[in-house]
Amino acid sequence: LADGATWVFQDVLKDKPWDLSFNYVDGSAEARKWRIDYSNSDIRLGEFDDNGNLLSMSLEDAQEEAITQMTPSEMYFVAGLELGQPRSQKLAIKMVEADDPDKLKYEGYLNVTYEYIGAHKVTVPAGTFEVAVTKWNYEGKVGPAAINDQQYYFFADGIGPVALIESKKIVAMVVYRKSIRLTGVLLERR
């Protein structure tokens, strides 16, 4: 991945653009540590492992004013997925205050399954691409919240993500329900 790469997406449900940008933490690919900034102000930090996986160690959520820490690191991009051979991992989750990382808000777990769905051709505003489609399933409990999330990513070789669909449901007993649906089709990559 190129340092400073930016993907500009169009949310097809909200008819609104959003972006994400990728940077190496010290500006060097050799260091293997990276940062992804989302236009909604969320920040994801991670590193590459020896197998080419992008591992996410934390996600800072600007709306919740919290940092989610994952142990082991979440496989944010899984290299070498094979059709019919999903990979799974269980993550211990700690959510801490963004302005005081020693203050624990919630903890829990997520079971994550990564699956290669197959190769397809997709057309988005940025062009037509041969893509690898992956599906991620998240199930777990963090604090009082039960989490059920599905994500589909459409990756083009040499480009990165060209489309995505995310459907998230978070339910904390009867007092809190949050349902998120995020979509994106690539408008441009800079």
Coordinates of N, CA and C in Angstrom, one line a residue:
L1 N 0.8 -1.2 0.0 CA 0.0 0.0 0.0 C 0.9 1.2 0.0
A2 N 0.4 2.2 -0.7 CA 1.2 3.5 -0.9 C 0.9 4.4 0.3
D3 N 2.0 5.0 0.9 CA 1.8 5.9 2.0 C 1.0 7.1 1.4
G4 N 0.0 7.5 2.2 CA -0.8 8.7 1.8 C -2.0 8.3 0.8
A5 N -2.2 7.1 0.5 CA -3.2 6.7 -0.4 C -4.6 7.1 0.2
T6 N -5.5 7.6 -0.6 CA -6.8 7.9 -0.2 C -7.9 7.4 -1.1
W7 N -8.9 6.8 -0.6 CA -10.0 6.2 -1.3 C -11.2 7.1 -1.0
V8 N -11.9 7.6 -2.0 CA -13.1 8.4 -1.9 C -14.3 7.6 -2.3
F9 N -15.2 7.4 -1.4 CA -16.4 6.5 -1.7 C -17.7 7.4 -1.7
Q10 N -18.7 6.8 -2.4 CA -20.0 7.4 -2.3 C -20.9 6.4 -1.6
D11 N -21.5 6.9 -0.5 CA -22.5 6.1 0.2 C -23.7 6.0 -0.6
V12 N -24.1 4.9 -1.1 CA -25.3 4.8 -2.0 C -26.6 4.9 -1.3
L13 N -26.6 4.7 0.0 CA -27.8 4.8 0.8 C -28.1 6.3 1.2
K14 N -27.0 7.0 1.5 CA -27.1 8.4 2.0 C -26.8 9.4 0.9
D15 N -26.4 8.9 -0.2 CA -25.9 9.8 -1.3 C -25.0 10.9 -0.9
K16 N -23.9 10.4 -0.1 CA -23.0 11.3 0.5 C -21.6 10.7 0.4
P17 N -20.6 11.5 0.0 CA -19.2 11.0 -0.1 C -18.6 10.8 1.3
W18 N -17.6 9.9 1.3 CA -16.8 9.7 2.5 C -15.5 9.2 2.1
D19 N -14.5 9.2 2.9 CA -13.1 8.7 2.5 C -12.4 8.1 3.6
L20 N -11.4 7.3 3.2 CA -10.4 6.8 4.1 C -9.0 7.0 3.5
S21 N -8.1 7.2 4.4 CA -6.7 7.4 3.9 C -5.8 6.5 4.7
F22 N -4.7 6.0 4.1 CA -3.8 5.1 4.6 C -2.4 5.8 4.7
N23 N -1.8 5.7 5.9 CA -0.5 6.2 6.1 C 0.4 5.3 7.0
Y24 N 1.7 5.2 6.6 CA 2.6 4.5 7.5 C 2.9 5.5 8.7
V25 N 2.9 4.9 9.9 CA 3.0 5.8 11.1 C 4.3 6.6 11.0
D26 N 5.4 6.1 10.6 CA 6.6 6.9 10.5 C 7.0 7.3 9.1
G27 N 6.0 7.1 8.2 CA 6.3 7.4 6.8 C 7.1 6.4 6.0
S28 N 7.3 5.2 6.7 CA 8.1 4.2 6.1 C 7.5 2.8 6.1
A29 N 7.4 2.2 4.9 CA 6.8 0.9 4.8 C 7.6 -0.2 5.6
E30 N 8.9 0.1 5.8 CA 9.7 -0.9 6.5 C 9.3 -1.0 8.0
A31 N 8.8 0.0 8.5 CA 8.4 0.0 10.0 C 7.2 -0.9 10.2
R32 N 6.4 -1.1 9.1 CA 5.2 -2.0 9.1 C 4.0 -1.5 10.0
K33 N 4.1 -0.4 10.6 CA 3.0 0.2 11.4 C 2.2 1.1 10.5
W34 N 0.9 1.1 10.6 CA 0.0 1.9 9.8 C -1.1 2.6 10.5
R35 N -1.7 3.5 9.8 CA -2.9 4.3 10.4 C -3.9 4.5 9.3
I36 N -5.1 4.2 9.5 CA -6.2 4.6 8.6 C -7.1 5.6 9.2
D37 N -7.3 6.7 8.5 CA -8.2 7.8 9.0 C -9.4 7.8 8.2
Y38 N -10.6 7.7 8.8 CA -11.9 7.8 8.2 C -12.4 9.2 8.2
S39 N -13.2 9.6 7.2 CA -13.7 11.0 7.2 C -14.7 11.2 8.3
N40 N -15.2 10.2 9.0 CA -16.1 10.4 10.1 C -15.3 10.6 11.4
S41 N -14.0 10.8 11.3 CA -13.0 11.0 12.4 C -12.6 9.8 13.1
D42 N -13.0 8.6 12.8 CA -12.5 7.4 13.4 C -11.1 7.1 12.9
I43 N -10.3 6.5 13.7 CA -8.9 6.2 13.4 C -8.6 4.8 13.8
R44 N -8.0 4.0 12.9 CA -7.6 2.7 13.1 C -6.1 2.6 13.0
L45 N -5.5 1.9 14.1 CA -4.0 1.8 14.1 C -3.7 0.3 14.0
G46 N -2.6 0.0 13.3 CA -2.2 -1.4 13.2 C -0.8 -1.6 12.7
E47 N -0.6 -2.9 12.2 CA 0.7 -3.2 11.7 C 0.6 -4.4 10.7
F48 N 1.5 -4.6 9.9 CA 1.6 -5.8 9.0 C 2.2 -6.9 9.7
D49 N 1.8 -8.2 9.5 CA 2.5 -9.3 10.1 C 3.4 -9.9 9.0
D50 N 4.1 -11.0 9.3 CA 5.0 -11.6 8.4 C 4.3 -12.3 7.2
N51 N 3.0 -12.6 7.3 CA 2.2 -13.2 6.3 C 1.5 -12.2 5.3
G52 N 1.7 -10.9 5.6 CA 1.0 -9.9 4.7 C -0.4 -9.5 5.2
N53 N -0.8 -9.9 6.4 CA -2.1 -9.5 6.9 C -1.9 -8.1 7.5
L54 N -3.0 -7.3 7.4 CA -3.0 -6.0 8.1 C -3.7 -6.3 9.4
L55 N -3.0 -6.1 10.5 CA -3.5 -6.4 11.9 C -3.9 -5.1 12.5
S56 N -5.2 -5.0 13.0 CA -5.6 -3.8 13.7 C -5.6 -4.0 15.2
M57 N -4.8 -3.1 15.8 CA -4.7 -3.1 17.3 C -5.7 -2.3 18.0
S58 N -6.2 -1.2 17.4 CA -7.1 -0.4 18.0 C -7.9 0.5 17.0
L59 N -9.1 0.9 17.5 CA -10.0 1.8 16.7 C -10.5 2.9 17.6
E60 N -10.2 4.1 17.3 CA -10.6 5.3 18.0 C -11.9 5.7 17.4
D61 N -13.0 5.7 18.2 CA -14.3 6.1 17.8 C -14.6 7.5 18.3
A62 N -14.7 8.5 17.4 CA -14.8 9.9 17.7 C -16.2 10.2 18.3
Q63 N -17.3 9.5 17.8 CA -18.6 9.7 18.3 C -18.8 9.2 19.8
E64 N -18.2 8.0 20.0 CA -18.3 7.4 21.4 C -17.2 8.0 22.3
E65 N -16.3 8.7 21.8 CA -15.1 9.3 22.5 C -14.4 8.1 23.3
A66 N -14.2 7.0 22.5 CA -13.6 5.8 23.1 C -12.6 5.2 22.2
I67 N -11.7 4.4 22.7 CA -10.7 3.6 22.0 C -11.0 2.2 22.3
T68 N -11.2 1.4 21.2 CA -11.4 0.0 21.3 C -10.0 -0.7 21.1
Q69 N -9.6 -1.5 22.1 CA -8.3 -2.2 22.0 C -8.7 -3.7 21.8
M70 N -8.0 -4.4 20.8 CA -8.3 -5.8 20.5 C -7.0 -6.7 20.8
T71 N -7.3 -7.8 21.5 CA -6.2 -8.7 21.7 C -6.7 -10.1 21.4
P72 N -6.1 -10.9 20.5 CA -4.9 -10.4 19.7 C -5.4 -9.4 18.7
S73 N -4.5 -8.8 18.0 CA -4.9 -7.8 17.0 C -5.8 -8.4 16.0
E74 N -6.9 -7.6 15.6 CA -7.8 -8.1 14.6 C -7.2 -8.2 13.2
M75 N -7.5 -9.2 12.4 CA -7.0 -9.3 11.1 C -7.9 -8.4 10.2
Y76 N -7.4 -7.2 9.9 CA -8.2 -6.2 9.2 C -8.2 -6.5 7.7
F77 N -7.2 -7.0 7.2 CA -7.1 -7.6 5.8 C -6.4 -8.9 5.9
V78 N -7.1 -9.9 5.4 CA -6.5 -11.3 5.6 C -5.9 -11.7 4.3
A79 N -4.6 -12.0 4.2 CA -4.0 -12.4 3.0 C -4.2 -13.9 2.9
G80 N -4.3 -14.4 1.6 CA -4.3 -15.8 1.3 C -5.6 -16.5 1.7
L81 N -6.7 -15.8 1.8 CA -8.0 -16.5 2.0 C -8.3 -17.4 0.8
E82 N -8.8 -18.6 1.1 CA -9.2 -19.6 0.0 C -10.7 -19.8 0.0
L83 N -11.3 -20.0 -1.1 CA -12.7 -20.3 -1.3 C -13.0 -21.5 -0.4
G84 N -14.0 -21.4 0.4 CA -14.5 -22.5 1.2 C -13.7 -22.8 2.4
Q85 N -12.7 -22.0 2.7 CA -11.8 -22.2 3.9 C -11.8 -20.9 4.8
P86 N -12.9 -20.6 5.5 CA -12.9 -19.4 6.4 C -11.9 -19.5 7.5
R87 N -11.5 -18.4 8.0 CA -10.6 -18.3 9.1 C -11.4 -17.6 10.2
S88 N -11.1 -18.0 11.5 CA -11.8 -17.4 12.6 C -10.8 -17.0 13.7
Q89 N -11.2 -16.0 14.5 CA -10.4 -15.6 15.6 C -11.4 -15.1 16.7
K90 N -11.0 -15.2 17.9 CA -11.7 -14.7 19.1 C -10.9 -13.5 19.6
L91 N -11.5 -12.4 19.7 CA -10.8 -11.2 20.2 C -11.3 -10.8 21.6
A92 N -10.4 -10.5 22.5 CA -10.7 -9.9 23.8 C -10.8 -8.4 23.5
I93 N -11.9 -7.7 23.9 CA -12.1 -6.3 23.6 C -12.1 -5.5 24.9
K94 N -11.4 -4.4 24.9 CA -11.4 -3.4 25.9 C -11.7 -2.1 25.3
M95 N -12.7 -1.4 25.8 CA -13.1 -0.1 25.4 C -12.7 0.9 26.5
V96 N -11.8 1.8 26.2 CA -11.4 2.8 27.2 C -11.7 4.2 26.7
E97 N -11.7 5.1 27.7 CA -11.9 6.5 27.4 C -10.8 7.1 26.5
A98 N -11.2 7.8 25.4 CA -10.2 8.4 24.5 C -9.3 9.4 25.2
D99 N -9.8 10.2 26.1 CA -9.0 11.1 26.8 C -8.3 10.6 28.0
D100 N -8.6 9.4 28.4 CA -8.0 8.7 29.6 C -7.9 7.2 29.4
P101 N -6.9 6.7 28.6 CA -6.8 5.3 28.2 C -6.7 4.4 29.4
D102 N -6.4 4.9 30.6 CA -6.4 4.0 31.7 C -7.8 3.7 32.3
K103 N -8.8 4.5 31.8 CA -10.1 4.3 32.4 C -10.9 3.4 31.5
L104 N -11.2 2.2 32.0 CA -12.0 1.2 31.3 C -13.5 1.5 31.3
K105 N -14.1 1.6 30.0 CA -15.5 1.8 29.9 C -16.2 0.4 29.9
Y106 N -15.8 -0.5 29.0 CA -16.4 -1.8 28.8 C -15.3 -2.8 28.4
E107 N -15.6 -4.1 28.6 CA -14.8 -5.1 28.0 C -15.7 -6.3 27.6
G108 N -15.2 -7.2 26.8 CA -16.0 -8.3 26.3 C -15.2 -9.0 25.3
Y109 N -15.9 -9.6 24.3 CA -15.3 -10.4 23.2 C -16.0 -10.2 21.9
L110 N -15.3 -10.6 20.9 CA -15.9 -10.7 19.5 C -15.3 -12.0 18.9
N111 N -16.2 -12.8 18.3 CA -15.8 -13.9 17.5 C -15.9 -13.4 16.0
V112 N -14.9 -13.5 15.3 CA -14.8 -13.0 13.9 C -14.5 -14.1 13.0
T113 N -15.3 -14.2 11.9 CA -15.0 -15.1 10.8 C -14.8 -14.4 9.5
Y114 N -13.7 -14.7 8.8 CA -13.3 -14.1 7.6 C -13.5 -15.1 6.5
E115 N -14.1 -14.8 5.4 CA -14.4 -15.8 4.3 C -14.2 -15.1 2.9
Y116 N -13.6 -15.8 2.1 CA -13.4 -15.4 0.7 C -14.7 -16.0 -0.1
I117 N -15.4 -15.1 -0.7 CA -16.7 -15.5 -1.4 C -16.4 -15.8 -2.8
G118 N -15.5 -15.2 -3.5 CA -15.2 -15.5 -4.9 C -14.7 -14.3 -5.6
A119 N -14.4 -14.5 -6.9 CA -14.0 -13.4 -7.8 C -15.2 -12.9 -8.6
H120 N -15.3 -11.6 -8.8 CA -16.4 -11.0 -9.6 C -15.9 -9.8 -10.3
K121 N -16.7 -9.3 -11.2 CA -16.4 -8.1 -11.9 C -17.5 -7.1 -11.5
V122 N -17.0 -5.9 -11.0 CA -18.0 -4.9 -10.5 C -17.7 -3.6 -11.2
T123 N -18.7 -2.8 -11.4 CA -18.6 -1.5 -12.0 C -19.1 -0.5 -11.0
V124 N -18.2 0.5 -10.7 CA -18.4 1.6 -9.7 C -18.1 2.9 -10.4
P125 N -18.4 4.0 -9.9 CA -18.1 5.3 -10.6 C -16.6 5.4 -11.0
A126 N -15.7 4.8 -10.3 CA -14.3 4.9 -10.7 C -13.9 4.0 -11.8
G127 N -14.8 3.1 -12.2 CA -14.5 2.2 -13.3 C -15.0 0.7 -13.1
T128 N -14.5 -0.2 -13.9 CA -14.9 -1.6 -13.8 C -13.7 -2.4 -13.4
F129 N -13.9 -3.2 -12.4 CA -12.7 -3.9 -11.8 C -13.0 -5.4 -11.6
E130 N -12.0 -6.2 -11.7 CA -12.0 -7.6 -11.3 C -11.7 -7.5 -9.8
V131 N -12.6 -8.2 -9.0 CA -12.5 -8.0 -7.5 C -12.5 -9.4 -6.8
A132 N -11.9 -9.4 -5.6 CA -12.0 -10.5 -4.7 C -13.0 -10.1 -3.7
V133 N -14.1 -10.9 -3.4 CA -15.1 -10.5 -2.5 C -14.9 -11.3 -1.2
T134 N -14.8 -10.5 -0.1 CA -14.6 -11.2 1.2 C -15.8 -10.8 2.1
K135 N -16.2 -11.7 3.0 CA -17.2 -11.5 4.0 C -16.7 -11.6 5.4
W136 N -17.0 -10.7 6.3 CA -16.6 -10.8 7.7 C -17.8 -10.8 8.5
N137 N -17.9 -11.8 9.5 CA -19.0 -11.9 10.4 C -18.4 -11.6 11.8
Y138 N -19.1 -10.7 12.5 CA -18.7 -10.4 13.9 C -19.9 -10.7 14.8
E139 N -19.6 -11.4 15.9 CA -20.6 -11.8 16.9 C -20.0 -11.7 18.3
G140 N -20.6 -11.0 19.2 CA -20.0 -11.0 20.5 C -20.8 -10.1 21.5
K141 N -20.1 -9.8 22.6 CA -20.7 -9.0 23.6 C -19.6 -8.1 24.2
V142 N -19.9 -6.8 24.3 CA -18.9 -5.9 24.9 C -19.7 -5.0 25.8
G143 N -19.4 -5.1 27.1 CA -20.2 -4.4 28.1 C -21.6 -5.0 28.1
P144 N -22.6 -4.1 28.1 CA -24.0 -4.6 28.1 C -24.5 -4.8 26.6
A145 N -23.6 -4.6 25.6 CA -24.1 -4.6 24.2 C -23.8 -5.9 23.6
A146 N -24.8 -6.5 22.9 CA -24.6 -7.7 22.1 C -24.4 -7.1 20.6
I147 N -23.4 -7.7 20.0 CA -23.0 -7.1 18.7 C -23.2 -8.2 17.6
N148 N -23.8 -7.9 16.5 CA -23.9 -8.7 15.3 C -23.6 -7.9 14.1
D149 N -22.6 -8.2 13.4 CA -22.1 -7.3 12.3 C -21.7 -8.2 11.1
Q150 N -22.1 -7.8 9.9 CA -21.6 -8.4 8.7 C -21.0 -7.3 7.8
Q151 N -19.9 -7.7 7.2 CA -19.2 -6.7 6.2 C -18.8 -7.5 5.0
Y152 N -19.0 -6.8 3.8 CA -18.6 -7.4 2.6 C -17.6 -6.3 2.0
Y153 N -16.4 -6.8 1.6 CA -15.5 -5.9 0.9 C -15.1 -6.5 -0.5
F154 N -15.0 -5.6 -1.4 CA -14.7 -5.9 -2.8 C -13.3 -5.3 -3.1
F155 N -12.3 -6.1 -3.1 CA -10.9 -5.7 -3.3 C -10.4 -5.9 -4.7
A156 N -9.9 -4.8 -5.3 CA -9.2 -4.9 -6.7 C -7.7 -4.9 -6.5
D157 N -7.0 -5.8 -7.2 CA -5.6 -5.9 -7.1 C -5.0 -4.6 -7.5
G158 N -4.1 -4.1 -6.7 CA -3.4 -2.8 -7.0 C -4.2 -1.6 -6.7
I159 N -5.4 -1.7 -6.3 CA -6.3 -0.5 -6.0 C -6.7 -0.6 -4.5
G160 N -7.1 -1.7 -4.0 CA -7.6 -1.8 -2.7 C -9.1 -2.0 -2.8
P161 N -9.8 -1.5 -1.7 CA -11.3 -1.6 -1.7 C -11.9 -0.7 -2.8
V162 N -12.9 -1.3 -3.6 CA -13.6 -0.5 -4.6 C -15.1 -0.4 -4.2
A163 N -15.5 -1.3 -3.3 CA -16.9 -1.3 -2.8 C -17.0 -2.0 -1.5
L164 N -18.0 -1.6 -0.7 CA -18.2 -2.3 0.6 C -19.6 -2.1 1.1
I165 N -20.0 -3.1 1.9 CA -21.3 -3.1 2.5 C -21.1 -3.5 4.0
E166 N -21.7 -2.7 4.9 CA -21.6 -3.1 6.3 C -22.9 -2.9 7.0
S167 N -23.3 -4.0 7.7 CA -24.6 -4.0 8.4 C -24.3 -4.3 9.9
K168 N -24.6 -3.4 10.8 CA -24.2 -3.6 12.2 C -25.4 -3.4 13.1
K169 N -25.6 -4.4 14.0 CA -26.7 -4.2 15.0 C -26.0 -4.3 16.4
I170 N -26.3 -3.4 17.2 CA -25.8 -3.4 18.6 C -27.0 -3.2 19.5
V171 N -27.2 -4.1 20.4 CA -28.4 -4.1 21.3 C -27.9 -4.2 22.8
A172 N -28.2 -3.3 23.6 CA -27.8 -3.3 25.0 C -29.1 -3.4 25.8
M173 N -29.6 -4.6 26.1 CA -30.9 -4.8 26.8 C -32.0 -4.1 26.1
V174 N -32.9 -3.4 26.8 CA -34.0 -2.7 26.1 C -33.7 -1.2 26.1
V175 N -32.6 -0.7 26.6 CA -32.4 0.7 26.7 C -31.6 1.3 25.5
Y176 N -30.9 0.4 24.8 CA -30.0 0.9 23.7 C -30.1 0.0 22.5
R177 N -30.4 0.5 21.4 CA -30.4 -0.2 20.1 C -29.8 0.7 19.1
K178 N -28.8 0.2 18.4 CA -28.2 1.0 17.3 C -28.0 0.1 16.1
S179 N -28.5 0.6 15.0 CA -28.4 -0.2 13.7 C -27.7 0.7 12.7
I180 N -26.6 0.2 12.1 CA -25.8 1.0 11.2 C -25.7 0.3 9.9
R181 N -25.9 1.0 8.8 CA -25.8 0.4 7.5 C -24.9 1.4 6.7
L182 N -23.7 0.9 6.3 CA -22.8 1.7 5.6 C -22.5 1.1 4.3
T183 N -22.5 1.9 3.2 CA -22.1 1.4 1.9 C -21.1 2.3 1.3
G184 N -20.4 1.8 0.3 CA -19.4 2.6 -0.4 C -19.1 2.1 -1.7
V185 N -19.1 2.9 -2.7 CA -18.6 2.6 -4.1 C -17.5 3.6 -4.4
L186 N -16.4 3.1 -4.9 CA -15.3 4.0 -5.1 C -15.5 5.0 -6.2
L187 N -15.3 6.3 -5.8 CA -15.4 7.4 -6.8 C -14.0 7.7 -7.4
E188 N -13.0 7.6 -6.5 CA -11.6 7.8 -7.0 C -10.6 7.3 -5.9
R189 N -9.4 7.0 -6.4 CA -8.3 6.7 -5.5 C -7.2 7.7 -5.8
R190 N -6.7 8.3 -4.8 CA -5.6 9.3 -4.9 C -4.4 8.8 -4.4

